[in-house]
Amino acid sequence: MDIVTPLIARQRYAAVVNGTGTASVYAFGECMKDLSPNDCNLCFAQCKTQVLKCLPFQLATRGGRVFYDGCYLRYDDYDFFNESLSSQDRTVCGSKDFGGNNTVFGANAIELVRNLSVQAVKNDGFFVGSVTFSKGNVSVHGLAQCWEFVNGSACENCLENAVSRIASCTQKEEGRVLNAGCYLRYSTQRFYNNSGPDPVPGNGGDNKLAVILATSAVALLLVFSLVAFFVRRKLLQKRRERKQLGALQVAVNKSKLNFSYETLEKATNYFHESNKLGQGGSGSVYKGTLPGGEAVAVKRLFYNTTQWVDHFFNEVNLISGINHKNLVKLLGCSITGPESLLVYEFVPNQSLLDNLFGC
Ligand SMILES: Nc1ncnc2c1ncn2[C@@H]1O[C@H](COP(=O)(O)OP(=O)(O)OP(=O)(O)O)[C@@H](O)[C@H]1O
């Protein structure tokens, strides 16, 4: 142990053989790679005191191991430096039950340690990380480390074994696997030191949730913006139409071309079928008799939008001023009732032909 201590202080691990033949003693010690040099020395000092209790002359044992959360020390009477698994390997579960959803917690913890193990093999035998998952800010932190001489497939085997064994702890807030060649731990408490943000291997529930929430928020915002845009446009259009219609009504009411809807209704006997003169492309034409006895032809138009009425009234204004022998005179219109009507002078069949062919 006296040879091991300065080596640990210098390089954070030590593999030493002391003695010859059957009296040889093999000793190995290593600190967790996240530990500061000072903490490593302190941890090892504690470890050494503890392992001395295992010495053969005291307990008649051939070897001893001590696992601390920050360091590891083992001695034996054979070369175990490359050993990844042994019959003395242990799984140590925490005492406190996990209070929340065990199934989700267990799945996240296993996914974390599995990812950490994969990363540790690729990253010089060491990796730490954590994952936070939905509902109540629950995090699970983990650490995977293979000892200095256990690398490549030996490290992979050791950590794979540790992952399968640590699964028995997932009802608890904490679990550790203490193997001959590696160490694996998870905990709801952050126990490791590392600078910078946590690497988050795997896909923790919260990350997924954050992505889903962000995407949904953007989508919702987009939908709300579109709805607001169309509603506002519709309202503005309606307001404009109301304004236009108001101005139009005033103009129509003042005009001598204005006929009230009721007058034309009565004049045509409420658009009775027997009064129908014919059917045109833009509406049906009815014969009517005005209160003064004047015969008229009333065209009942299909279209009735405000914009169209506006345009239509301007046309009526224009055409009504024209007097031509080949043109049936337009007497006026009604645009304020439930439908738009045009009023022409009535031309008997014969005269209509005369009008058309100029006879
Ligand atoms: N002033 C009128 N006096 C008597 N009958 C009319 C008069 N105007 C139309 N009619 C009758 O109604 C029918 C349809 O006339 P209308 O003017 O609607 O036809 P149109 O040429 O298809 O017109 P538009 O395509 O502009 O609606 C005519 O064929 C005619 O018999």
Coordinates of C-alpha atoms and ligand atoms in Angstrom, one line a residue:
M1 CA 0.0 0.0 0.0
D2 CA 2.9 2.3 0.6
I3 CA 4.0 2.0 -3.0
V4 CA 0.4 2.5 -4.2
T5 CA -0.2 5.8 -2.5
P6 CA 2.4 8.0 -4.3
L7 CA 1.4 6.5 -7.7
I8 CA -2.3 7.3 -7.0
A9 CA -1.3 10.9 -6.2
R10 CA 0.7 11.1 -9.4
Q11 CA -1.5 9.3 -12.0
R12 CA -4.8 8.7 -10.2
Y13 CA -4.4 4.9 -10.6
A14 CA -1.8 2.4 -9.5
A15 CA -1.2 -1.3 -10.3
V16 CA 1.5 -2.8 -8.1
V17 CA 3.0 -6.3 -7.5
N18 CA 4.9 -6.9 -4.3
G19 CA 6.7 -10.1 -3.3
T20 CA 7.6 -13.2 -5.3
G21 CA 6.1 -16.6 -6.0
T22 CA 3.2 -17.7 -3.9
A23 CA 3.8 -14.8 -1.5
S24 CA 3.1 -12.2 -4.3
V25 CA 0.5 -9.5 -3.6
Y26 CA -1.2 -7.7 -6.4
A27 CA -2.8 -4.3 -5.6
F28 CA -4.8 -2.0 -7.8
G29 CA -6.3 1.4 -6.9
E30 CA -8.0 4.1 -9.0
C31 CA -10.0 7.2 -8.5
M32 CA -13.2 8.1 -10.4
K33 CA -12.2 10.2 -13.3
D34 CA -14.4 13.1 -12.3
L35 CA -12.7 13.5 -8.9
S36 CA -10.3 16.4 -8.3
P37 CA -6.6 15.4 -7.4
N38 CA -7.2 16.5 -3.8
D39 CA -10.5 14.6 -3.4
C40 CA -8.8 11.6 -5.1
N41 CA -6.0 11.6 -2.4
L42 CA -8.4 11.9 0.4
C43 CA -10.7 9.2 -0.9
F44 CA -7.7 6.9 -1.4
A45 CA -6.4 7.5 2.2
Q46 CA -9.8 6.4 3.5
C47 CA -9.9 3.4 1.2
K48 CA -6.5 2.3 2.3
T49 CA -7.5 2.4 6.0
Q50 CA -10.6 0.4 5.2
V51 CA -8.9 -2.3 3.1
L52 CA -6.3 -3.0 5.8
K53 CA -9.1 -4.6 7.8
C54 CA -9.2 -7.3 5.2
L55 CA -5.5 -8.3 5.5
P56 CA -4.9 -12.1 5.8
F57 CA -3.3 -12.1 9.1
Q58 CA -6.4 -10.5 10.6
L59 CA -9.2 -12.2 8.8
A60 CA -7.5 -15.1 7.0
T61 CA -8.6 -13.9 3.6
R62 CA -6.5 -13.9 0.4
G63 CA -7.8 -10.6 -0.9
G64 CA -9.9 -7.6 -0.3
R65 CA -11.8 -4.8 -2.2
V66 CA -13.2 -1.5 -1.1
F67 CA -15.5 0.6 -3.3
Y68 CA -16.0 4.2 -2.3
D69 CA -18.1 6.5 -4.4
G70 CA -14.9 8.3 -5.4
C71 CA -12.3 5.6 -5.5
Y72 CA -11.6 1.9 -5.6
L73 CA -8.9 -0.3 -4.1
R74 CA -8.3 -4.0 -4.3
Y75 CA -5.5 -6.5 -3.5
D76 CA -5.3 -10.2 -4.2
D77 CA -2.8 -13.0 -4.5
Y78 CA -3.1 -13.3 -8.3
D79 CA -2.9 -11.0 -11.2
F80 CA -6.5 -9.6 -11.6
F81 CA -5.6 -6.4 -13.3
N82 CA -7.4 -7.2 -16.6
E83 CA -10.3 -9.0 -14.9
S84 CA -13.6 -7.6 -15.9
L85 CA -16.1 -9.9 -14.0
S86 CA -15.7 -12.1 -10.9
S87 CA -17.8 -14.0 -8.4
Q88 CA -17.3 -11.3 -5.8
D89 CA -19.1 -8.7 -8.0
R90 CA -21.9 -6.9 -6.1
T91 CA -25.0 -4.9 -6.8
V92 CA -25.9 -2.4 -4.1
C93 CA -29.3 -0.7 -4.3
G94 CA -30.1 2.4 -2.3
S95 CA -32.5 2.2 0.7
K96 CA -35.0 4.9 -0.4
D97 CA -37.8 3.9 -2.7
F98 CA -38.4 6.1 -5.7
G99 CA -41.6 8.1 -4.9
G100 CA -43.0 8.7 -8.4
N101 CA -43.8 6.6 -11.4
N102 CA -41.5 3.6 -11.0
T103 CA -42.0 2.4 -14.5
V104 CA -41.0 5.6 -16.2
F105 CA -38.2 6.2 -13.7
G106 CA -36.8 2.7 -14.2
A107 CA -37.0 3.0 -18.0
N108 CA -35.2 6.3 -18.0
A109 CA -32.5 5.1 -15.5
I110 CA -31.8 2.0 -17.6
E111 CA -31.7 4.0 -20.8
L112 CA -29.3 6.5 -19.2
V113 CA -26.9 3.9 -17.8
R114 CA -27.0 1.9 -21.1
N115 CA -26.1 5.0 -23.0
L116 CA -23.4 6.0 -20.5
S117 CA -21.9 2.5 -20.8
V118 CA -21.7 2.8 -24.6
Q119 CA -20.2 6.2 -24.4
A120 CA -17.7 5.2 -21.7
V121 CA -16.3 2.4 -24.0
K122 CA -15.7 5.0 -26.7
N123 CA -14.3 7.7 -24.3
D124 CA -11.4 6.2 -22.5
G125 CA -13.5 4.1 -20.1
F126 CA -15.4 7.0 -18.5
F127 CA -18.7 8.9 -19.0
V128 CA -21.2 10.8 -16.9
G129 CA -24.6 12.2 -17.8
S130 CA -28.1 12.9 -16.6
V131 CA -31.6 12.9 -18.0
T132 CA -34.5 14.9 -16.8
F133 CA -38.0 13.7 -17.5
S134 CA -41.5 15.0 -17.4
K135 CA -43.7 15.6 -14.4
G136 CA -42.0 17.2 -11.4
N137 CA -38.4 17.9 -12.5
V138 CA -37.2 14.4 -11.8
S139 CA -33.6 13.9 -12.9
V140 CA -31.5 10.8 -12.9
H141 CA -27.7 11.1 -13.0
G142 CA -25.3 8.4 -13.9
L143 CA -21.6 7.5 -14.1
A144 CA -19.9 4.6 -15.9
Q145 CA -16.2 3.8 -15.5
C146 CA -13.9 0.9 -16.4
W147 CA -10.7 0.5 -14.5
E148 CA -7.5 1.6 -16.2
F149 CA -6.5 -1.8 -17.5
V150 CA -9.9 -2.9 -18.5
N151 CA -10.6 -1.6 -22.0
G152 CA -12.1 -2.4 -25.3
S153 CA -14.4 -5.5 -25.3
A154 CA -13.5 -6.3 -21.7
C155 CA -14.8 -2.8 -20.6
E156 CA -17.9 -3.3 -22.8
N157 CA -18.7 -6.7 -21.3
C158 CA -18.2 -5.5 -17.8
L159 CA -20.5 -2.5 -18.3
E160 CA -23.1 -4.6 -20.2
N161 CA -23.2 -6.9 -17.2
A162 CA -23.5 -4.0 -14.8
V163 CA -26.4 -2.5 -16.8
S164 CA -28.3 -5.8 -16.6
R165 CA -27.7 -6.1 -12.9
I166 CA -28.4 -2.5 -12.0
A167 CA -32.0 -3.0 -13.4
S168 CA -32.8 -4.8 -10.1
C169 CA -32.4 -1.4 -8.3
T170 CA -34.8 0.7 -10.3
Q171 CA -37.5 0.7 -7.6
K172 CA -34.9 2.7 -5.5
E173 CA -33.6 6.2 -6.0
E174 CA -30.1 4.9 -6.3
G175 CA -28.2 1.9 -7.6
R176 CA -24.6 0.8 -8.0
V177 CA -22.8 -2.2 -9.5
L178 CA -19.3 -2.9 -8.2
N179 CA -17.6 -5.2 -10.7
A180 CA -14.0 -6.4 -10.8
G181 CA -13.4 -4.4 -14.0
C182 CA -15.9 -1.5 -13.8
Y183 CA -18.2 0.6 -11.8
L184 CA -21.7 1.8 -12.7
R185 CA -24.0 4.1 -10.7
Y186 CA -27.2 6.0 -11.0
S187 CA -28.9 8.3 -8.6
T188 CA -31.6 10.9 -8.4
Q189 CA -29.0 13.2 -6.7
R190 CA -26.2 14.6 -8.9
F191 CA -23.1 13.0 -7.4
Y192 CA -20.4 13.6 -10.0
N193 CA -18.3 16.6 -10.9
N194 CA -17.9 17.7 -14.4
S195 CA -17.4 21.1 -16.0
G196 CA -19.8 22.4 -18.6
P197 CA -23.3 21.3 -19.3
D198 CA -24.3 17.7 -18.9
P199 CA -24.0 15.5 -21.8
V200 CA -27.4 13.9 -22.3
P201 CA -27.0 10.6 -24.0
G202 CA -30.3 9.0 -25.1
N203 CA -33.6 10.7 -25.5
G204 CA -34.8 11.8 -22.1
G205 CA -38.6 12.3 -21.7
D206 CA -38.2 16.0 -20.9
N207 CA -36.2 16.7 -24.1
K208 CA -38.8 15.1 -26.2
L209 CA -41.5 16.9 -24.3
A210 CA -39.7 20.3 -24.7
V211 CA -39.4 19.7 -28.5
I212 CA -43.1 18.6 -28.7
L213 CA -44.2 21.7 -26.6
A214 CA -42.1 24.1 -28.7
T215 CA -43.5 22.7 -32.0
S216 CA -47.0 22.7 -30.7
A217 CA -46.7 26.3 -29.4
V218 CA -45.4 27.5 -32.8
A219 CA -48.1 25.6 -34.6
L220 CA -50.8 27.0 -32.3
L221 CA -49.4 30.5 -32.7
L222 CA -49.5 30.1 -36.4
V223 CA -53.1 28.9 -36.4
F224 CA -54.2 31.7 -34.0
S225 CA -52.4 34.3 -36.2
L226 CA -54.1 33.0 -39.3
V227 CA -57.5 32.9 -37.7
A228 CA -57.0 36.4 -36.3
F229 CA -55.9 37.7 -39.7
F230 CA -58.9 36.3 -41.5
V231 CA -61.4 37.4 -38.8
R232 CA -59.9 40.9 -38.9
R233 CA -60.1 41.0 -42.7
K234 CA -63.7 39.8 -42.6
L235 CA -64.6 42.4 -40.0
L236 CA -62.9 45.2 -41.9
Q237 CA -64.7 44.1 -45.1
K238 CA -68.1 44.1 -43.4
R239 CA -67.4 47.5 -41.9
R240 CA -66.4 48.8 -45.3
E241 CA -69.5 47.3 -46.9
R242 CA -71.8 48.8 -44.2
K243 CA -70.2 52.2 -44.8
Q244 CA -70.6 51.8 -48.6
L245 CA -74.2 50.5 -48.3
G246 CA -75.1 53.4 -46.0
A247 CA -73.7 55.9 -48.5
L248 CA -75.4 54.1 -51.4
Q249 CA -78.8 54.0 -49.6
V250 CA -78.7 57.7 -49.1
A251 CA -77.8 58.2 -52.8
V252 CA -80.5 55.8 -54.0
N253 CA -83.2 57.3 -51.7
K254 CA -82.5 60.7 -53.0
S255 CA -82.5 59.6 -56.6
K256 CA -85.6 59.8 -58.8
L257 CA -84.6 56.4 -60.1
N258 CA -85.4 54.8 -56.8
F259 CA -88.4 52.4 -56.6
S260 CA -89.5 50.9 -53.3
Y261 CA -89.4 47.2 -53.2
E262 CA -92.9 47.0 -51.9
T263 CA -94.3 49.1 -54.8
L264 CA -92.7 46.7 -57.3
E265 CA -93.9 43.7 -55.4
K266 CA -97.5 44.9 -55.5
A267 CA -97.1 46.1 -59.2
T268 CA -96.1 42.5 -60.2
N269 CA -98.7 40.9 -58.0
Y270 CA -95.9 39.6 -55.8
F271 CA -94.0 38.3 -58.8
H272 CA -96.8 36.1 -59.8
E273 CA -96.1 33.4 -62.3
S274 CA -98.9 34.7 -64.6
N275 CA -97.0 38.0 -64.8
K276 CA -93.7 36.5 -65.9
L277 CA -92.7 37.8 -69.3
G278 CA -89.6 35.8 -69.8
Q279 CA -86.3 34.6 -68.4
G280 CA -82.9 36.3 -69.1
G281 CA -79.3 35.5 -68.3
S282 CA -79.3 37.6 -65.2
G283 CA -82.8 37.2 -63.9
S284 CA -86.6 36.7 -64.5
V285 CA -88.7 39.5 -66.0
Y286 CA -92.3 40.3 -64.8
K287 CA -94.9 42.6 -66.1
G288 CA -96.1 45.2 -63.5
T289 CA -98.4 48.0 -63.3
L290 CA -97.3 51.0 -61.2
P291 CA -99.8 52.9 -58.9
G292 CA -100.2 55.6 -61.6
G293 CA -101.3 52.9 -64.1
E294 CA -98.0 52.8 -66.1
A295 CA -97.0 49.4 -67.4
V296 CA -93.4 48.3 -66.6
A297 CA -91.2 45.3 -67.0
V298 CA -89.5 44.4 -63.7
K299 CA -86.3 42.3 -63.9
R300 CA -85.6 40.3 -60.7
L301 CA -81.8 39.9 -60.5
F302 CA -80.1 36.8 -59.3
Y303 CA -77.0 38.5 -57.8
N304 CA -77.4 40.6 -54.7
T305 CA -74.0 41.4 -53.2
T306 CA -73.4 44.9 -51.9
Q307 CA -70.4 45.4 -54.1
W308 CA -72.3 44.4 -57.1
V309 CA -75.2 46.6 -56.2
D310 CA -72.9 49.6 -55.9
H311 CA -71.6 49.0 -59.4
F312 CA -75.1 48.2 -60.7
F313 CA -76.5 51.5 -59.4
N314 CA -73.8 53.5 -61.1
E315 CA -74.8 51.7 -64.4
V316 CA -78.5 52.4 -63.8
N317 CA -77.6 56.1 -63.3
L318 CA -75.7 56.1 -66.6
I319 CA -78.1 54.1 -68.8
S320 CA -81.3 55.8 -67.5
G321 CA -80.1 59.0 -69.1
I322 CA -79.9 57.5 -72.5
N323 CA -82.8 57.7 -74.9
H324 CA -82.5 55.7 -78.1
K325 CA -85.2 54.3 -80.4
N326 CA -83.5 50.9 -80.3
L327 CA -83.0 50.8 -76.6
V328 CA -85.7 49.9 -74.1
K329 CA -85.8 52.7 -71.5
L330 CA -84.6 51.9 -68.1
L331 CA -86.8 53.7 -65.6
G332 CA -85.0 52.9 -62.4
C333 CA -84.2 50.2 -59.8
S334 CA -84.8 49.0 -56.3
I335 CA -81.7 47.9 -54.4
T336 CA -82.6 48.3 -50.8
G337 CA -85.1 45.4 -50.5
P338 CA -84.3 41.7 -50.1
E339 CA -83.3 41.5 -53.8
S340 CA -82.3 43.9 -56.5
L341 CA -84.8 44.9 -59.2
L342 CA -84.5 46.7 -62.5
V343 CA -87.5 48.6 -63.9
Y344 CA -87.9 49.1 -67.7
E345 CA -90.7 50.6 -69.7
F346 CA -92.9 47.8 -70.8
V347 CA -92.6 46.9 -74.5
P348 CA -95.3 44.7 -76.0
N349 CA -94.0 41.7 -78.0
Q350 CA -94.4 43.3 -81.4
S351 CA -92.8 46.6 -80.3
L352 CA -89.9 44.7 -78.8
L353 CA -89.2 43.2 -82.2
D354 CA -89.6 46.6 -83.8
N355 CA -87.1 48.0 -81.3
L356 CA -84.6 45.3 -82.1
F357 CA -84.9 45.6 -85.9
G358 CA -85.5 49.3 -86.0
C359 CA -88.9 49.1 -87.8
Ligands
LIG1 N1 -89.0 45.8 -71.4 C1 -89.6 44.6 -71.7 N2 -90.9 44.6 -72.0 C2 -91.4 43.4 -72.3 N3 -90.9 42.2 -72.2 C3 -89.5 42.2 -71.8 C4 -88.8 43.4 -71.5 N4 -87.6 43.1 -71.2 C5 -87.5 41.8 -71.2 N5 -88.7 41.2 -71.6 C6 -88.9 39.8 -71.7 O1 -88.1 39.0 -70.9 C7 -87.2 38.1 -71.6 C8 -85.9 38.2 -70.9 O2 -85.3 39.5 -71.0 P1 -83.9 39.8 -70.6 O3 -83.6 41.2 -70.9 O4 -83.7 39.4 -69.2 O5 -83.1 38.9 -71.6 P2 -81.5 38.8 -71.8 O6 -81.3 39.4 -73.2 O7 -81.1 37.4 -71.6 O8 -80.9 39.8 -70.8 P3 -79.7 39.6 -69.8 O9 -78.8 38.6 -70.3 O10 -79.2 41.1 -69.7 O11 -80.4 39.2 -68.5 C9 -87.2 38.7 -73.0 O12 -87.0 37.7 -73.9 C10 -88.6 39.3 -73.1 O13 -89.6 38.3 -73.5

